[in-house]
Amino acid sequence: ERKKEKEKERKKKKEKERKKERERRGEGEGRIGEEEAEKIEKMAQTKSGEKDRANASQEPPKQSVLKKMLVRTVVGTLMLGFFYFMIATRPFEIIPCFVLAVQIVGFNEVVTIRHSARKERDLILFRTQCWYWALVFLFSLYGVGAARSIQRLIPDIFSEEDLEFFLHYHLWITFSLGISAFIGFIMTLRKGLYKYQFTQLSWTLLSIVMSIGNLYIVIANLKSGLFWFVLPSSLIICNDIMAYFCGIALGKKLISRPFIQLSPNKTWEGFIGAFFCTLGFAWMFSGFLGQFPLMHCPEETLRYGATSCEVPSFFVPKFYKFPDFANKVMVGLGYEERDFIKLIPAQIHSLILSIFASLIAPFGGFFASGMKRAFGVKDFGAYFPGHGGVFDRMDCQWIMHIAVYAHVITFVLPRHSGFPSVLGAVFSLPEARQRELLDILQNKFSQ
């Protein structure tokens, strides 16, 4: 054994000496001449050209514009059909489940584009840790609602006392799960891969915020009324469709410069045409949705047995003063002057949201395009032919629903509009607590 160890040491010394000799020889030979360098560059270019040709020959032929349009139209029609199915059947039960599925699939798509199988092969349960972080976040968001639903479905197994116990300790359970994920990440740090592990952890948390946290706003908008889910989602769909068709019909015919470098196929004609189409669609579609009580009733009032509610003020027609400049235009066109005009406030809100959907929300798609180009992928997934993955379809929706949430809280709901939330909280209490609250109220008003 000692002889073998000595032989290994001798071999290592010889290898080191050989490396030193090679370095010395390289320094003695000097630099390569310019002519030889040019020859080497030409050889490399010819080899790369041959490789590109071989790769091009292996790539599938590009689809025609008509075929792409047909595929996108068929798949888009199916998605719209599913969207209508959710609204027409049981929206307050199906839509939250749909949002949860989109959050899970979207997280998988976003976190996977930065996946490195070569580096993660040497790590212990690294992908499992990423999903554990996501599940902790989902538990913090949906744990209370899921527990209440389970208690209503199986009261014999999951009693009211069990529900109270869970609600009391939900925050502490969430905190404990988060701490366990934090400690687990630190315990699995591996020498030589620190940088990759920390950057991947940052990417995982960013993916959770983008795909899970942002889309949870949809549930908050749904509680204010189905109108605030259907309208913004439809505005994004309309803007996306009209930008595509306006770009095909008029793209680069009036303005040759591309709209943005991240997406060379996006044209100014498509952007501007989609803006005006979305404005008209918002005005007509909001007036149409206002005819249905299901659209403007809060979730709490419909979930617990009510079939209708008091019509909110933003759906009641009001008279507005007709602008002076509009009267001048009307007179110039040969029409009579008008003092007032009758409008539904919801239509004015829809115009404001349509401007955001046309001018600001597309930048959510550009942000997603920048992510894909940074990591060299065409789409986040391939679930929808012609449309990409789930996050490809939700890249503009998340920023739109955040804007809707801020708009509704600030400009639509009254400042003291907590009654629907209080009503929902009361109905979610166990029956014993409800009776206790009823007794307290009766004693208060009887005095």
XYZ file of C-alpha atoms in Angstrom:
447
model
C 0.000 0.000 0.000
C 2.815 2.379 0.832
C 4.459 1.632 -2.526
C 1.185 2.368 -4.349
C 0.799 5.672 -2.508
C 4.387 6.631 -3.412
C 3.733 5.758 -7.067
C 0.631 7.961 -7.099
C 2.595 10.869 -5.630
C 5.328 10.404 -8.278
C 2.739 10.407 -11.067
C 1.164 13.628 -9.702
C 4.582 15.299 -9.590
C 5.321 14.220 -13.168
C 1.973 15.611 -14.361
C 2.686 18.946 -12.676
C 6.125 19.090 -14.299
C 4.635 18.323 -17.719
C 2.068 21.130 -17.314
C 4.838 23.582 -16.409
C 6.861 22.516 -19.460
C 3.837 22.996 -21.734
C 3.279 26.481 -20.342
C 6.925 27.363 -20.889
C 6.819 26.059 -24.454
C 3.698 28.081 -25.163
C 5.386 31.244 -23.918
C 8.500 30.499 -25.961
C 6.611 29.922 -29.182
C 4.955 33.365 -28.909
C 1.728 34.452 -30.489
C 0.204 32.984 -33.613
C 0.614 35.083 -36.732
C -2.244 37.110 -38.168
C -2.556 34.930 -41.262
C -2.821 31.759 -39.190
C -5.427 33.425 -36.935
C -7.516 34.407 -39.965
C -7.362 30.846 -41.247
C -8.521 29.508 -37.914
C -11.420 31.996 -37.845
C -12.490 31.037 -41.361
C -12.389 27.348 -40.423
C -14.513 28.019 -37.371
C -17.020 30.028 -39.423
C -17.346 27.306 -42.014
C -17.870 24.687 -39.302
C -20.502 26.806 -37.549
C -22.230 27.419 -40.895
C -22.359 23.706 -41.560
C -23.802 23.098 -38.094
C -26.473 25.776 -38.615
C -27.439 24.238 -41.947
C -27.675 20.802 -40.392
C -29.824 22.140 -37.551
C -32.020 24.029 -40.030
C -32.540 20.879 -42.039
C -33.608 19.043 -38.895
C -36.080 21.785 -37.790
C -39.720 21.225 -38.732
C -41.085 23.431 -41.507
C -42.665 26.687 -40.392
C -46.434 26.814 -40.368
C -48.204 29.173 -42.693
C -49.930 32.274 -41.335
C -53.349 30.850 -42.216
C -52.665 27.584 -40.414
C -51.377 29.400 -37.321
C -54.459 31.598 -37.321
C -56.720 28.561 -37.648
C -55.009 26.731 -34.761
C -55.122 29.802 -32.511
C -58.778 30.401 -33.380
C -59.878 26.831 -32.634
C -57.955 26.584 -29.365
C -59.040 30.095 -28.354
C -62.680 29.199 -29.013
C -62.372 26.150 -26.780
C -60.847 28.255 -23.996
C -63.661 30.799 -24.322
C -66.175 27.961 -24.140
C -64.648 26.749 -20.882
C -64.660 30.332 -19.590
C -68.408 30.584 -20.314
C -68.990 27.176 -18.704
C -67.400 28.356 -15.436
C -69.584 31.468 -15.340
C -72.842 29.777 -16.352
C -72.723 26.807 -13.935
C -71.368 27.356 -10.411
C -68.893 30.239 -10.675
C -68.179 30.735 -6.971
C -67.148 27.067 -6.614
C -65.487 26.410 -9.982
C -63.517 29.637 -10.437
C -61.494 29.313 -7.182
C -60.614 25.718 -8.123
C -59.649 26.903 -11.590
C -57.454 29.672 -10.153
C -55.751 27.149 -7.857
C -54.999 24.850 -10.805
C -53.620 27.779 -12.811
C -51.418 28.788 -9.867
C -49.921 25.303 -9.531
C -49.307 24.771 -13.257
C -48.054 28.336 -13.722
C -45.581 27.944 -10.864
C -44.280 24.728 -12.392
C -43.781 26.440 -15.765
C -41.987 29.493 -14.372
C -39.714 27.666 -11.947
C -38.756 25.042 -14.546
C -37.261 27.405 -17.142
C -34.281 27.995 -14.851
C -33.859 24.312 -14.035
C -30.368 22.862 -14.412
C -30.425 19.060 -14.278
C -26.618 18.872 -14.248
C -26.269 20.938 -11.072
C -29.364 19.698 -9.268
C -28.260 16.109 -9.766
C -25.786 16.544 -6.888
C -28.310 18.213 -4.554
C -30.579 16.522 -2.035
C -34.313 16.916 -2.758
C -33.784 20.373 -4.253
C -36.854 20.262 -6.520
C -38.876 18.952 -3.598
C -37.808 21.990 -1.583
C -39.039 24.330 -4.340
C -42.456 22.710 -4.277
C -42.467 22.706 -0.489
C -42.092 26.502 -0.506
C -44.997 26.756 -2.944
C -47.216 24.466 -0.861
C -46.514 26.507 2.290
C -47.607 29.643 0.452
C -50.749 27.928 -0.863
C -51.575 26.664 2.625
C -51.348 30.195 4.002
C -53.764 31.468 1.329
C -56.295 28.642 1.034
C -56.034 26.843 4.374
C -58.899 28.659 6.111
C -61.285 28.486 3.159
C -60.514 24.819 2.528
C -61.114 23.941 6.188
C -64.506 25.662 6.187
C -65.514 23.892 2.975
C -64.460 20.516 4.372
C -66.439 21.170 7.556
C -69.590 21.920 5.541
C -69.138 18.814 3.383
C -68.270 16.269 6.095
C -69.456 17.664 9.461
C -69.479 14.197 11.019
C -65.743 13.721 10.465
C -64.554 17.329 10.718
C -66.684 18.897 13.435
C -67.158 22.540 14.373
C -64.769 22.142 17.307
C -62.110 20.816 14.939
C -62.699 23.796 12.665
C -62.303 26.256 15.543
C -59.087 24.510 16.597
C -57.680 24.721 13.067
C -58.646 28.380 12.592
C -57.021 29.276 15.888
C -53.702 27.592 15.028
C -53.640 28.209 11.271
C -51.194 31.109 11.457
C -48.849 29.219 13.764
C -48.943 26.135 11.526
C -48.082 28.311 8.522
C -45.197 29.915 10.408
C -43.863 26.498 11.487
C -43.992 25.166 7.932
C -42.150 28.235 6.645
C -39.433 27.877 9.291
C -38.998 24.185 8.426
C -38.547 25.126 4.742
C -35.990 27.772 5.718
C -33.959 25.383 7.898
C -34.199 22.607 5.310
C -32.710 24.872 2.652
C -29.772 25.827 4.886
C -29.085 22.215 5.865
C -28.865 21.138 2.202
C -26.356 23.794 1.089
C -23.525 22.096 -0.774
C -19.999 23.346 -1.288
C -19.368 24.546 -4.836
C -23.076 25.122 -5.534
C -23.844 27.929 -3.071
C -24.370 30.547 -5.752
C -26.686 28.323 -7.788
C -28.717 27.318 -4.733
C -29.263 30.888 -3.535
C -30.118 32.212 -6.994
C -32.512 29.304 -7.510
C -34.128 30.010 -4.134
C -34.613 33.642 -5.178
C -36.094 32.490 -8.472
C -38.424 30.106 -6.631
C -39.731 32.880 -4.365
C -40.156 35.198 -7.368
C -42.071 32.443 -9.178
C -44.342 32.049 -6.149
C -45.079 35.782 -6.091
C -45.778 35.958 -9.841
C -47.799 32.794 -10.323
C -49.471 32.229 -6.933
C -49.551 35.545 -5.073
C -50.642 37.754 -7.965
C -53.364 35.414 -9.202
C -54.837 35.187 -5.700
C -56.084 38.732 -6.330
C -58.648 37.116 -8.646
C -60.311 35.540 -5.600
C -60.426 38.929 -3.868
C -62.068 40.527 -6.928
C -64.569 37.686 -7.091
C -65.753 38.511 -3.580
C -66.743 42.021 -4.750
C -68.900 40.542 -7.498
C -68.624 38.298 -10.515
C -68.629 41.417 -12.714
C -65.109 42.304 -11.527
C -63.825 38.922 -12.663
C -65.637 38.584 -15.984
C -65.074 42.135 -17.253
C -61.273 42.438 -16.772
C -60.648 38.897 -18.020
C -62.754 39.625 -21.114
C -60.945 42.927 -21.726
C -57.563 41.176 -21.805
C -58.926 38.467 -24.099
C -60.437 41.068 -26.441
C -57.245 43.146 -26.511
C -55.097 40.093 -27.218
C -57.353 38.879 -30.046
C -57.724 42.273 -31.693
C -53.991 43.012 -31.433
C -53.302 39.744 -33.244
C -55.783 40.315 -36.059
C -55.023 44.040 -36.459
C -51.342 43.180 -36.580
C -51.911 40.606 -39.306
C -54.157 42.905 -41.346
C -52.250 46.196 -40.984
C -48.939 45.275 -39.373
C -45.930 47.385 -40.565
C -47.940 48.953 -43.382
C -48.207 52.355 -41.717
C -45.305 52.192 -39.227
C -42.434 49.919 -40.212
C -40.649 50.186 -36.873
C -41.511 47.347 -34.432
C -43.378 48.302 -31.305
C -40.823 46.845 -28.869
C -37.546 44.996 -29.333
C -38.509 42.192 -26.933
C -41.297 41.123 -29.307
C -40.438 42.030 -32.921
C -43.771 40.626 -34.110
C -45.704 43.211 -32.072
C -46.645 46.132 -34.321
C -47.863 49.673 -33.707
C -50.907 49.002 -35.869
C -51.907 46.022 -33.734
C -51.358 47.970 -30.505
C -53.368 51.014 -31.616
C -56.121 49.007 -33.310
C -56.559 46.819 -30.229
C -56.836 49.957 -28.076
C -59.890 51.320 -29.915
C -61.504 47.891 -30.254
C -61.122 47.265 -26.518
C -62.710 50.638 -25.696
C -65.807 49.838 -27.765
C -66.024 46.311 -26.401
C -65.780 47.545 -22.784
C -68.631 50.013 -23.249
C -71.024 47.486 -24.800
C -70.062 44.439 -22.747
C -70.310 46.216 -19.362
C -73.829 47.392 -20.208
C -74.733 43.846 -21.193
C -73.368 42.322 -17.969
C -75.280 44.846 -15.858
C -78.570 43.191 -16.836
C -77.810 40.063 -14.773
C -78.103 40.136 -10.944
C -75.521 37.347 -10.728
C -72.878 39.775 -11.978
C -73.186 42.576 -9.456
C -74.088 40.694 -6.269
C -71.167 40.086 -3.843
C -70.046 36.519 -3.344
C -71.124 36.366 0.311
C -74.762 37.165 -0.463
C -75.071 34.536 -3.214
C -73.039 31.786 -1.595
C -75.316 31.528 1.444
C -78.701 31.074 -0.167
C -79.647 34.490 -1.570
C -80.736 34.573 -5.234
C -80.614 38.350 -5.633
C -79.376 41.463 -3.878
C -79.813 45.198 -3.837
C -78.534 46.669 -7.085
C -75.232 48.460 -6.369
C -75.069 52.172 -7.062
C -72.591 51.744 -9.910
C -75.240 49.795 -11.864
C -78.015 52.348 -11.347
C -78.331 54.737 -14.351
C -77.463 58.369 -13.593
C -77.670 61.675 -15.449
C -74.388 63.396 -16.256
C -73.830 66.863 -17.649
C -73.055 66.778 -21.355
C -69.606 68.343 -22.027
C -69.482 71.698 -23.853
C -66.942 70.543 -26.422
C -69.181 67.547 -27.222
C -72.110 69.927 -27.796
C -69.993 71.938 -30.229
C -69.144 68.773 -32.128
C -72.821 67.742 -32.149
C -73.882 71.148 -33.491
C -71.175 71.022 -36.140
C -72.519 67.673 -37.294
C -76.074 69.010 -37.474
C -77.462 67.549 -34.225
C -79.216 69.360 -31.378
C -77.507 70.351 -28.146
C -77.962 68.176 -25.070
C -77.806 69.257 -21.445
C -77.564 65.838 -19.817
C -76.785 62.272 -20.805
C -77.991 59.095 -19.081
C -75.209 56.579 -18.335
C -74.480 53.599 -16.124
C -71.455 54.297 -13.853
C -70.201 50.767 -14.480
C -69.651 51.693 -18.130
C -67.430 54.601 -17.123
C -65.436 52.287 -14.844
C -65.136 49.803 -17.706
C -63.701 52.491 -20.007
C -61.040 53.325 -17.425
C -60.163 49.651 -17.041
C -60.112 49.163 -20.809
C -57.506 51.921 -21.130
C -55.360 50.085 -18.592
C -55.962 46.759 -20.363
C -54.830 48.259 -23.676
C -51.903 50.461 -22.630
C -50.428 48.954 -19.446
C -51.448 45.292 -19.184
C -49.597 44.264 -22.401
C -46.354 45.079 -20.615
C -47.019 42.063 -18.418
C -46.711 40.039 -21.610
C -43.524 41.889 -22.553
C -42.130 41.091 -19.106
C -42.848 37.401 -19.719
C -41.239 37.657 -23.177
C -38.104 39.086 -21.578
C -37.987 36.147 -19.159
C -38.323 33.639 -21.981
C -35.627 35.312 -24.071
C -33.313 35.489 -21.058
C -33.491 31.708 -20.644
C -33.766 30.786 -24.318
C -37.258 29.284 -24.428
C -40.075 30.036 -26.838
C -43.012 29.360 -24.491
C -43.452 28.515 -20.843
C -45.321 25.354 -21.822
C -47.187 23.618 -24.612
C -50.608 22.942 -23.103
C -52.447 25.103 -25.658
C -51.310 24.740 -29.295
C -50.692 28.136 -30.824
C -50.909 29.843 -27.429
C -48.127 28.232 -25.382
C -48.479 27.343 -21.738
C -50.689 28.480 -18.893
C -48.453 31.368 -17.855
C -48.298 32.523 -21.483
C -52.066 33.094 -21.259
C -51.924 34.662 -17.788
C -48.989 37.019 -18.304
C -51.318 40.019 -18.767
C -54.140 38.822 -16.524
C -52.253 39.076 -13.249
C -51.335 42.742 -13.641
C -54.866 43.505 -14.868
C -56.555 41.967 -11.826
C -54.222 43.836 -9.476
C -55.317 47.083 -11.157
C -58.988 46.052 -10.848
C -58.567 45.316 -7.143
C -57.009 48.742 -6.510
C -59.656 50.459 -8.663
C -62.611 48.751 -6.969
C -61.333 49.421 -3.453
C -60.538 53.062 -4.226
C -63.259 54.249 -6.607
C -66.161 51.755 -6.602
C -66.874 50.454 -3.127
C -67.917 52.973 -0.452
C -65.426 53.759 2.260
C -67.378 51.804 4.867
C -68.369 48.775 2.799
C -67.562 45.958 5.201
C -71.093 44.595 5.520
C -70.728 41.836 2.859
C -67.469 40.698 4.456
C -69.019 40.738 7.920
C -72.017 38.767 6.630
C -69.737 36.165 5.085
C -67.735 35.882 8.301
C -70.931 35.401 10.324
C -72.190 32.640 8.032
C -68.821 30.898 8.212
C -68.996 30.694 12.012
C -70.170 27.484 13.668
C -73.861 27.340 14.548
C -73.216 27.756 18.276
C -71.267 30.955 17.654
C -74.009 32.266 15.359
C -76.635 31.706 18.048
C -74.406 33.415 20.609
C -74.048 36.421 18.298
C -77.809 36.477 17.720
C -78.457 36.543 21.468
C -76.013 39.399 21.917
C -77.708 41.440 19.183
C -81.188 40.740 20.527
C -80.183 41.799 24.017
C -78.626 44.969 22.647
C -81.690 46.039 20.653
C -84.169 45.022 23.340
C -82.670 47.497 25.795
